[in-house]
Tab-separated table of C-alpha atoms in Angstrom:
chain	number	residue	atom	x	y	z
A	1	UNK	CA	107.821	20.667	22.865
A	2	UNK	CA	108.911	23.325	25.272
A	3	UNK	CA	107.706	25.974	22.824
A	4	UNK	CA	104.340	24.271	22.562
A	5	UNK	CA	104.031	24.101	26.359
A	6	UNK	CA	105.084	27.743	26.573
A	7	UNK	CA	102.607	28.721	23.845
A	8	UNK	CA	99.815	26.760	25.596
A	9	UNK	CA	100.619	28.428	28.890
A	10	UNK	CA	100.569	31.818	27.226
A	11	UNK	CA	97.188	31.122	25.616
A	12	UNK	CA	95.814	30.043	29.004
A	13	UNK	CA	97.138	33.238	30.586
A	14	UNK	CA	95.595	35.308	27.810
A	15	UNK	CA	92.264	33.528	28.246
A	16	UNK	CA	92.483	34.030	32.004
A	17	UNK	CA	93.369	37.699	31.541
A	18	UNK	CA	90.527	38.103	29.040
A	19	UNK	CA	88.051	36.576	31.474
A	20	UNK	CA	89.360	38.844	34.248
A	21	UNK	CA	89.056	41.877	31.989
A	22	UNK	CA	85.532	40.856	31.070
A	23	UNK	CA	84.651	40.360	34.718
A	24	UNK	CA	86.194	43.681	35.703
A	25	UNK	CA	84.364	45.348	32.817
A	26	UNK	CA	81.079	43.918	34.064
A	27	UNK	CA	81.957	44.973	37.595
A	28	UNK	CA	82.944	48.412	36.348
A	29	UNK	CA	79.658	48.785	34.523
A	30	UNK	CA	77.818	47.836	37.675
A	31	UNK	CA	80.012	50.152	39.752
A	32	UNK	CA	79.806	53.059	37.361
A	33	UNK	CA	76.228	52.522	36.345
A	34	UNK	CA	75.495	56.153	37.049
A	35	UNK	CA	78.113	57.462	34.647
A	36	UNK	CA	77.258	54.897	31.995
A	37	UNK	CA	73.668	55.827	32.299
A	38	UNK	CA	74.518	59.501	31.997
A	39	UNK	CA	75.841	58.704	28.531
A	40	UNK	CA	72.620	56.946	27.721
A	41	UNK	CA	70.720	59.821	29.235
A	42	UNK	CA	71.641	62.110	26.364
A	43	UNK	CA	68.435	60.948	24.752
A	44	UNK	CA	66.683	60.197	28.046
A	45	UNK	CA	66.854	63.662	29.601
A	46	UNK	CA	64.062	65.883	28.364
A	47	UNK	CA	65.456	68.335	25.815
A	48	UNK	CA	63.965	71.813	25.765
A	49	UNK	CA	61.881	72.349	22.673
A	50	UNK	CA	60.987	75.638	21.057
A	51	UNK	CA	57.780	76.501	22.900
A	52	UNK	CA	57.492	80.044	21.562
A	53	UNK	CA	53.843	80.975	20.926
A	54	UNK	CA	52.887	80.736	17.253
A	55	UNK	CA	51.814	84.394	17.224
A	56	UNK	CA	55.353	85.503	18.154
A	57	UNK	CA	56.882	83.082	15.659
A	58	UNK	CA	54.890	84.625	12.810
A	59	UNK	CA	55.444	88.219	13.943
A	60	UNK	CA	59.218	87.745	14.285
A	61	UNK	CA	59.788	85.387	11.369
A	62	UNK	CA	61.673	88.000	9.344
A	63	UNK	CA	64.316	88.617	12.040
A	64	UNK	CA	67.626	86.848	12.572
A	65	UNK	CA	67.755	84.248	15.311
A	66	UNK	CA	69.738	86.642	17.557
A	67	UNK	CA	67.197	89.449	17.379
A	68	UNK	CA	64.278	87.030	17.387
A	69	UNK	CA	65.505	85.580	20.691
A	70	UNK	CA	65.983	89.135	22.016
A	71	UNK	CA	62.374	90.078	21.278
A	72	UNK	CA	60.953	86.801	22.619
A	73	UNK	CA	62.878	87.148	25.882
A	74	UNK	CA	61.941	90.820	26.176
A	75	UNK	CA	58.211	90.360	25.598
A	76	UNK	CA	57.925	87.409	27.965
A	77	UNK	CA	60.065	89.183	30.580
A	78	UNK	CA	57.615	92.091	30.550
A	79	UNK	CA	54.746	89.606	30.901
A	80	UNK	CA	56.422	87.975	33.927
A	81	UNK	CA	57.138	91.362	35.541
A	82	UNK	CA	53.481	92.349	35.052
A	83	UNK	CA	52.406	89.108	36.722
A	84	UNK	CA	54.855	89.833	39.576
A	85	UNK	CA	53.240	93.261	40.147
A	86	UNK	CA	49.808	91.644	40.082
A	87	UNK	CA	50.585	89.115	42.816
A	88	UNK	CA	52.170	91.886	44.920
A	89	UNK	CA	48.872	93.724	44.642
A	90	UNK	CA	47.018	90.625	45.872
A	91	UNK	CA	48.941	90.699	49.153
A	92	UNK	CA	51.409	88.679	51.261
A	93	UNK	CA	49.336	85.519	51.599
A	94	UNK	CA	49.067	85.146	47.835
A	95	UNK	CA	52.825	85.774	47.594
A	96	UNK	CA	53.428	82.918	50.029
A	97	UNK	CA	51.237	80.617	47.956
A	98	UNK	CA	53.137	81.598	44.793
A	99	UNK	CA	56.463	80.864	46.523
A	100	UNK	CA	55.092	77.458	47.473
A	101	UNK	CA	54.017	76.739	43.892
A	102	UNK	CA	57.405	77.848	42.526
A	103	UNK	CA	59.139	75.600	45.052
A	104	UNK	CA	57.096	72.561	43.976
A	105	UNK	CA	57.722	73.253	40.279
A	106	UNK	CA	61.482	73.668	40.782
A	107	UNK	CA	61.584	70.438	42.772
A	108	UNK	CA	59.646	68.645	40.029
A	109	UNK	CA	62.032	69.880	37.321
A	110	UNK	CA	65.156	68.698	39.135
A	111	UNK	CA	63.652	65.363	40.170
A	112	UNK	CA	62.412	64.772	36.612
A	113	UNK	CA	65.975	65.145	35.330
A	114	UNK	CA	67.165	62.540	37.824
A	115	UNK	CA	64.303	60.221	36.964
A	116	UNK	CA	65.013	60.558	33.241
A	117	UNK	CA	68.729	59.921	33.702
A	118	UNK	CA	68.167	56.672	35.610
A	119	UNK	CA	64.811	55.742	34.104
A	120	UNK	CA	66.076	52.527	32.474
A	121	UNK	CA	66.818	51.023	35.879
A	122	UNK	CA	63.194	51.288	37.058
A	123	UNK	CA	64.195	52.266	40.575
A	124	UNK	CA	61.369	51.213	42.908
A	125	UNK	CA	59.467	53.970	44.727
A	126	UNK	CA	61.895	56.689	43.614
A	127	UNK	CA	59.313	59.285	42.610
A	128	UNK	CA	56.906	58.343	45.408
A	129	UNK	CA	59.580	58.714	48.067
A	130	UNK	CA	60.891	61.955	46.556
A	131	UNK	CA	57.482	63.601	46.810
A	132	UNK	CA	56.918	62.106	50.236
A	133	UNK	CA	60.153	63.646	51.541
A	134	UNK	CA	59.098	66.979	50.000
A	135	UNK	CA	55.858	66.764	51.978
A	136	UNK	CA	57.716	65.926	55.212
A	137	UNK	CA	60.211	68.768	54.887
A	138	UNK	CA	57.497	71.296	54.043
A	139	UNK	CA	55.434	70.143	57.024
A	140	UNK	CA	58.431	70.690	59.295
A	141	UNK	CA	59.451	74.118	57.974
A	142	UNK	CA	55.994	75.626	57.571
A	143	UNK	CA	54.898	74.247	60.939
A	144	UNK	CA	57.853	76.031	62.543
A	145	UNK	CA	56.906	79.231	60.711
A	146	UNK	CA	53.263	79.130	61.814
A	147	UNK	CA	54.297	78.501	65.422
A	148	UNK	CA	56.806	81.368	65.429
A	149	UNK	CA	54.782	84.066	63.694
A	150	UNK	CA	51.158	83.171	64.529
A	151	UNK	CA	51.464	82.024	68.121
A	152	UNK	CA	48.231	83.698	69.242
A	153	UNK	CA	46.260	81.895	66.523
A	154	UNK	CA	47.876	78.571	67.419
A	155	UNK	CA	47.064	78.978	71.134
A	156	UNK	CA	43.439	79.788	70.377
A	157	UNK	CA	42.745	76.562	68.470
A	158	UNK	CA	43.081	73.304	70.385
A	159	UNK	CA	44.106	71.099	67.389
A	160	UNK	CA	46.764	73.630	66.376
A	161	UNK	CA	48.046	73.796	69.951
A	162	UNK	CA	48.516	70.026	70.047
A	163	UNK	CA	50.202	69.971	66.634
A	164	UNK	CA	52.471	72.835	67.698
A	165	UNK	CA	53.469	71.159	70.958
A	166	UNK	CA	54.481	67.891	69.280
A	167	UNK	CA	55.431	69.383	65.916
A	168	UNK	CA	59.059	68.277	65.844
A	169	UNK	CA	58.242	64.776	67.036
A	170	UNK	CA	55.560	64.395	64.349
A	171	UNK	CA	57.980	65.726	61.715
A	172	UNK	CA	60.674	63.278	62.779
A	173	UNK	CA	58.183	60.383	62.770
A	174	UNK	CA	57.101	61.275	59.237
A	175	UNK	CA	60.707	61.436	58.017
A	176	UNK	CA	61.550	58.179	59.791
A	177	UNK	CA	58.656	56.506	57.980
A	178	UNK	CA	60.070	57.626	54.628
A	179	UNK	CA	63.549	56.482	55.649
A	180	UNK	CA	62.249	53.002	56.493
A	181	UNK	CA	60.316	52.890	53.209
A	182	UNK	CA	63.548	53.660	51.355
A	183	UNK	CA	65.438	50.890	53.159
A	184	UNK	CA	62.651	48.409	52.405
A	185	UNK	CA	62.705	49.411	48.729
A	186	UNK	CA	66.405	48.543	48.255
A	187	UNK	CA	67.011	45.993	45.512
A	188	UNK	CA	70.302	44.100	45.331
A	189	UNK	CA	71.252	44.968	41.768
A	190	UNK	CA	70.391	48.670	42.198
A	191	UNK	CA	71.940	49.450	45.623
A	192	UNK	CA	74.364	52.096	44.438
A	193	UNK	CA	71.920	53.808	42.109
A	194	UNK	CA	69.246	53.923	44.790
A	195	UNK	CA	71.629	55.621	47.187
A	196	UNK	CA	72.617	58.036	44.421
A	197	UNK	CA	68.989	59.008	44.021
A	198	UNK	CA	68.439	59.177	47.784
A	199	UNK	CA	71.247	61.758	47.887
A	200	UNK	CA	69.846	63.481	44.768
A	201	UNK	CA	66.494	63.961	46.484
A	202	UNK	CA	67.985	65.304	49.715
A	203	UNK	CA	70.309	67.757	47.969
A	204	UNK	CA	67.333	68.983	45.928
A	205	UNK	CA	65.368	69.465	49.137
A	206	UNK	CA	68.269	71.416	50.628
A	207	UNK	CA	68.564	73.692	47.598
A	208	UNK	CA	64.876	74.245	46.889
A	209	UNK	CA	62.777	73.827	50.046
A	210	UNK	CA	65.171	75.389	52.541
A	211	UNK	CA	65.651	78.467	50.382
A	212	UNK	CA	61.930	78.931	49.717
A	213	UNK	CA	61.364	78.674	53.472
A	214	UNK	CA	63.858	81.511	53.974
A	215	UNK	CA	62.079	83.578	51.314
A	216	UNK	CA	58.835	83.289	53.283
A	217	UNK	CA	60.669	84.234	56.494
A	218	UNK	CA	61.917	87.355	54.727
A	219	UNK	CA	58.369	88.103	53.607
A	220	UNK	CA	57.111	87.986	57.198
A	221	UNK	CA	59.585	90.745	58.096
A	222	UNK	CA	57.835	93.019	55.611
A	223	UNK	CA	57.140	92.770	51.904
A	224	UNK	CA	59.972	95.203	51.177
A	225	UNK	CA	62.463	92.503	52.274
A	226	UNK	CA	60.868	90.201	49.704
A	227	UNK	CA	60.276	92.587	46.799
A	228	UNK	CA	63.529	94.592	46.782
A	229	UNK	CA	65.942	91.589	46.770
A	230	UNK	CA	63.931	89.709	44.136
A	231	UNK	CA	63.607	92.859	42.008
A	232	UNK	CA	67.363	93.503	42.272
A	233	UNK	CA	68.101	90.010	40.954
A	234	UNK	CA	65.596	90.507	38.122
A	235	UNK	CA	67.070	93.925	37.297
A	236	UNK	CA	70.616	92.540	37.310
A	237	UNK	CA	69.569	89.681	35.035
A	238	UNK	CA	67.895	92.047	32.565
A	239	UNK	CA	70.569	94.752	32.583
A	240	UNK	CA	73.455	92.279	32.363
A	241	UNK	CA	71.716	90.752	29.333
A	242	UNK	CA	71.159	94.186	27.763
A	243	UNK	CA	74.724	95.405	28.320
A	244	UNK	CA	76.098	92.066	27.166
A	245	UNK	CA	73.864	92.001	24.092
A	246	UNK	CA	74.893	95.454	22.867
A	247	UNK	CA	78.413	95.886	24.274
A	248	UNK	CA	79.598	92.387	25.262
A	249	UNK	CA	83.014	91.408	23.932
A	250	UNK	CA	84.972	89.814	26.798
A	251	UNK	CA	83.852	86.340	28.042
A	252	UNK	CA	83.257	86.183	31.798
A	253	UNK	CA	83.230	82.474	32.666
A	254	UNK	CA	83.512	79.239	30.699
A	255	UNK	CA	80.436	77.713	32.320
A	256	UNK	CA	78.301	80.389	30.629
A	257	UNK	CA	79.986	81.389	27.358
A	258	UNK	CA	77.393	84.089	26.637
A	259	UNK	CA	78.142	85.956	29.882
A	260	UNK	CA	80.515	88.889	29.405
A	261	UNK	CA	82.446	91.266	31.644
A	262	UNK	CA	80.675	94.196	30.023
A	263	UNK	CA	77.302	92.746	30.968
A	264	UNK	CA	78.497	91.891	34.481
A	265	UNK	CA	79.845	95.395	35.207
A	266	UNK	CA	76.962	97.209	33.499
A	267	UNK	CA	74.439	95.106	35.387
A	268	UNK	CA	76.201	95.869	38.684
A	269	UNK	CA	75.964	99.663	38.427
A	270	UNK	CA	72.438	99.568	37.002
A	271	UNK	CA	71.262	97.336	39.861
A	272	UNK	CA	72.780	99.600	42.530
A	273	UNK	CA	70.912	102.618	41.142
A	274	UNK	CA	67.711	100.601	40.721
A	275	UNK	CA	67.883	99.267	44.308
A	276	UNK	CA	68.294	102.760	45.798
A	277	UNK	CA	65.400	104.198	43.763
A	278	UNK	CA	63.043	101.271	44.403
A	279	UNK	CA	63.814	101.354	48.133
A	280	UNK	CA	63.048	105.091	48.258
A	281	UNK	CA	59.651	104.542	46.663
A	282	UNK	CA	58.633	101.512	48.765
A	283	UNK	CA	59.947	102.717	52.139
A	284	UNK	CA	57.286	105.437	52.211
A	285	UNK	CA	54.373	102.952	52.351
A	286	UNK	CA	53.510	101.028	55.510
A	287	UNK	CA	51.925	98.321	53.331
A	288	UNK	CA	55.413	97.316	52.183
A	289	UNK	CA	57.458	97.902	55.353
A	290	UNK	CA	55.220	96.486	58.102
A	291	UNK	CA	55.657	92.851	59.197
A	292	UNK	CA	52.895	90.408	58.346
A	293	UNK	CA	50.920	89.689	61.529
A	294	UNK	CA	47.705	87.920	62.488
A	295	UNK	CA	45.021	90.168	64.002
A	296	UNK	CA	42.948	88.333	66.617
A	297	UNK	CA	40.128	90.866	66.508
A	298	UNK	CA	39.524	90.739	62.775
A	299	UNK	CA	40.809	87.139	62.277
A	300	UNK	CA	42.855	88.382	59.335
A	301	UNK	CA	46.488	88.843	58.385
A	302	UNK	CA	47.440	92.518	58.539
A	303	UNK	CA	50.375	94.674	57.465
A	304	UNK	CA	49.550	97.799	59.480
A	305	UNK	CA	52.052	99.327	61.916
A	306	UNK	CA	54.063	102.382	62.862
A	307	UNK	CA	57.139	102.217	60.604
A	308	UNK	CA	60.431	101.751	62.429
A	309	UNK	CA	63.356	104.177	62.204
A	310	UNK	CA	64.653	102.082	59.325
A	311	UNK	CA	61.822	103.453	57.191
A	312	UNK	CA	61.831	107.095	58.317
A	313	UNK	CA	63.649	109.841	56.415
A	314	UNK	CA	66.871	111.025	58.018
A	315	UNK	CA	69.483	113.607	57.056
A	316	UNK	CA	72.975	112.443	56.135
A	317	UNK	CA	76.007	114.662	55.569
A	318	UNK	CA	77.709	114.298	52.202
A	319	UNK	CA	81.494	113.862	51.804
A	320	UNK	CA	83.400	116.967	50.708
A	321	UNK	CA	83.959	115.599	47.207
A	322	UNK	CA	80.236	115.083	46.627
A	323	UNK	CA	79.446	118.483	48.155
A	324	UNK	CA	81.677	120.159	45.594
A	325	UNK	CA	79.997	118.254	42.740
A	326	UNK	CA	76.340	118.520	43.805
A	327	UNK	CA	76.403	121.699	45.901
A	328	UNK	CA	74.461	119.881	48.660
A	329	UNK	CA	75.744	119.544	52.208
A	330	UNK	CA	73.162	116.987	53.354
A	331	UNK	CA	70.770	114.574	51.735
A	332	UNK	CA	67.624	112.943	53.084
A	333	UNK	CA	67.459	109.181	52.777
A	334	UNK	CA	65.678	106.266	54.342
A	335	UNK	CA	68.169	104.134	56.307
A	336	UNK	CA	66.831	101.160	54.364
A	337	UNK	CA	68.288	102.689	51.189
A	338	UNK	CA	71.765	102.232	52.649
A	339	UNK	CA	70.963	98.584	53.337
A	340	UNK	CA	69.651	98.296	49.783
A	341	UNK	CA	73.172	98.989	48.504
A	342	UNK	CA	74.345	95.820	50.257
A	343	UNK	CA	71.399	93.867	48.832
A	344	UNK	CA	71.986	95.212	45.306
A	345	UNK	CA	75.716	94.499	45.499
A	346	UNK	CA	75.112	90.893	46.515
A	347	UNK	CA	72.486	90.475	43.784
A	348	UNK	CA	74.978	91.756	41.202
A	349	UNK	CA	78.206	90.107	42.366
A	350	UNK	CA	77.270	86.855	44.117
A	351	UNK	CA	73.771	86.249	42.754
A	352	UNK	CA	75.016	85.260	39.271
A	353	UNK	CA	77.001	82.428	40.828
A	354	UNK	CA	73.684	80.689	41.438
A	355	UNK	CA	73.194	80.860	37.680
A	356	UNK	CA	76.732	79.587	37.065
A	357	UNK	CA	76.045	76.684	39.422
A	358	UNK	CA	72.870	75.851	37.486
A	359	UNK	CA	74.798	76.124	34.193
A	360	UNK	CA	77.360	73.615	35.459
A	361	UNK	CA	74.556	71.287	36.529
A	362	UNK	CA	72.910	71.484	33.098
A	363	UNK	CA	76.215	70.913	31.323
A	364	UNK	CA	76.803	67.819	33.433
A	365	UNK	CA	73.626	66.305	31.966
A	366	UNK	CA	73.974	67.893	28.518
A	367	UNK	CA	70.732	69.857	28.655
A	368	UNK	CA	70.059	73.466	27.728
A	369	UNK	CA	67.285	74.218	30.236
A	370	UNK	CA	65.655	72.527	33.221
A	371	UNK	CA	62.345	72.517	31.336
A	372	UNK	CA	60.498	74.473	28.634
A	373	UNK	CA	57.814	76.013	30.838
A	374	UNK	CA	58.536	79.615	29.765
A	375	UNK	CA	59.304	80.146	26.058
A	376	UNK	CA	62.701	81.742	25.570
A	377	UNK	CA	63.555	81.359	29.255
A	378	UNK	CA	63.495	77.617	29.942
A	379	UNK	CA	61.992	76.218	33.128
A	380	UNK	CA	60.995	77.845	36.393
A	381	UNK	CA	64.308	76.745	37.916
A	382	UNK	CA	66.162	78.570	35.126
A	383	UNK	CA	64.531	81.827	36.271
A	384	UNK	CA	65.023	81.289	39.999
A	385	UNK	CA	68.541	79.845	40.130
A	386	UNK	CA	69.967	83.202	41.325
A	387	UNK	CA	67.083	83.887	43.725
A	388	UNK	CA	67.969	81.049	46.085
A	389	UNK	CA	71.386	82.457	47.013
A	390	UNK	CA	69.760	85.851	47.444
A	391	UNK	CA	67.124	84.466	49.823
A	392	UNK	CA	69.777	83.013	52.116
A	393	UNK	CA	71.787	86.234	52.121
A	394	UNK	CA	68.745	88.397	52.959
A	395	UNK	CA	67.745	86.088	55.812
A	396	UNK	CA	71.275	86.115	57.256
A	397	UNK	CA	71.501	89.896	56.750
A	398	UNK	CA	68.240	90.516	58.617
A	399	UNK	CA	69.255	88.231	61.477
A	400	UNK	CA	72.722	89.816	61.737
A	401	UNK	CA	72.027	93.525	61.261
A	402	UNK	CA	68.285	94.212	61.506
A	403	UNK	CA	66.135	91.909	63.594
A	404	UNK	CA	66.276	91.442	67.345
A	405	UNK	CA	64.671	88.622	69.375
A	406	UNK	CA	61.262	87.461	68.181
A	407	UNK	CA	58.651	88.605	70.780
A	408	UNK	CA	56.159	85.903	69.731
A	409	UNK	CA	58.741	83.200	70.262
A	410	UNK	CA	59.721	84.628	73.665
A	411	UNK	CA	56.077	84.651	74.791
A	412	UNK	CA	55.636	81.122	73.463
A	413	UNK	CA	58.575	79.904	75.547
A	414	UNK	CA	57.349	81.794	78.640
A	415	UNK	CA	53.876	80.271	78.465
A	416	UNK	CA	55.411	76.811	78.247
A	417	UNK	CA	57.038	77.289	81.681
A	418	UNK	CA	55.522	76.323	85.050
A	419	UNK	CA	53.396	78.956	86.801
A	420	UNK	CA	55.997	79.570	89.521
A	421	UNK	CA	58.654	80.125	86.837
A	422	UNK	CA	56.371	82.557	84.992
A	423	UNK	CA	55.769	84.450	88.263
A	424	UNK	CA	59.511	84.676	88.911
A	425	UNK	CA	60.105	86.092	85.437
A	426	UNK	CA	57.225	88.541	85.921
A	427	UNK	CA	58.712	89.874	89.157
A	428	UNK	CA	62.167	90.143	87.559
A	429	UNK	CA	60.741	92.019	84.589
A	430	UNK	CA	58.735	94.308	86.873
A	431	UNK	CA	61.837	95.145	88.906
A	432	UNK	CA	63.794	95.816	85.706
A	433	UNK	CA	61.133	98.164	84.286
A	434	UNK	CA	60.828	99.986	87.621
A	435	UNK	CA	64.594	100.467	87.718
A	436	UNK	CA	64.521	101.907	84.192
A	437	UNK	CA	61.750	104.306	85.214
A	438	UNK	CA	59.242	102.888	82.728
A	439	UNK	CA	56.770	101.170	85.023
A	440	UNK	CA	55.684	104.277	87.023
A	441	UNK	CA	55.084	106.102	83.727
A	442	UNK	CA	52.933	103.238	82.520
A	443	UNK	CA	50.962	103.185	85.806
A	444	UNK	CA	50.333	106.939	85.633
A	445	UNK	CA	49.156	106.638	82.036
A	446	UNK	CA	46.759	103.887	83.085
């Protein structure tokens, strides 16, 4: 009887434990819905298909897959470089528009992955809010850019002056509207997933929009600050692939098994040489070195100026070792060429980590490429993963070692002061220039 009671108690405990396990399993599924769904997403995430043009497929059909991929990548790389030269020819405004288009496409690729991963949950307003936040952030950043660099144009037009004056308040109001829309869209059974995707969208905005904004800031400093860094990353990508393809034996990092030390080192030295040569060629043309400015007289954007000392040839003495090898005592270089060594080094050493980061992201979702926009190369984000780190570095480098205070921004702040404050600053500036001996010279010239 005791055994029966004991057995009955045990069965009840087992049933109770089973029900608890079942409940905890259900709770765990609800708690870890994201990870469960990632497993389901193996078929949900768009898988890159072979989008190679049929003409190339037929022409390269007799080659092995290794050499076929080499030729496809090479031909399409040349096509992309040709397109890059073409948009440079079209001028800085077209370059800005291209940067904007690339930003939108990269954002779309990343958001599409998130939407595909969690598609089965039918999260309300996810895509709508994602694109709305993209609009808000772009309005804020590009509004700040227009106000900083085209102050004279903004002051001339009354609507632009009003938008500029209340720009940050309008931007905050727009973001607050999206924030409230997100809160109103919360559904009880999807709370955690909705917050996951809210974070997904904001991290994507941080990675994509902020960096593209910095690229445009670099472009305003002169097209050379845009072209040289981007070209160094492209050169490093190509040369690392070439050295790795022909000489690669030693794996570099587990995240990217095809990357090799031979490719990494070969790409580094090739990029340094390329950066110095490209800088020498471009520094001689004012079209590339002058900042982009708005001309009030012609109502056009211009890139005409007197090049700064950074873009004027100077003589540098060579170390004794190099003198004995070359027979030269001095060499003439543009100071920008010395800066290009820093840019090339970053593109070769730190730039690839943007690619490693993207590789880790793709491995997390078991996908080969972000999209199949470019045959043999994947999506737009696959081609620009290294460029975003480079954009931040160039912007920080310019602010730290090249650029001084922004005159347009100083004038903007002065004009916002009261008249008596402006008069006080005028008298202080006049006294300072007189003390330096500059004001009498200006008066005599007048």
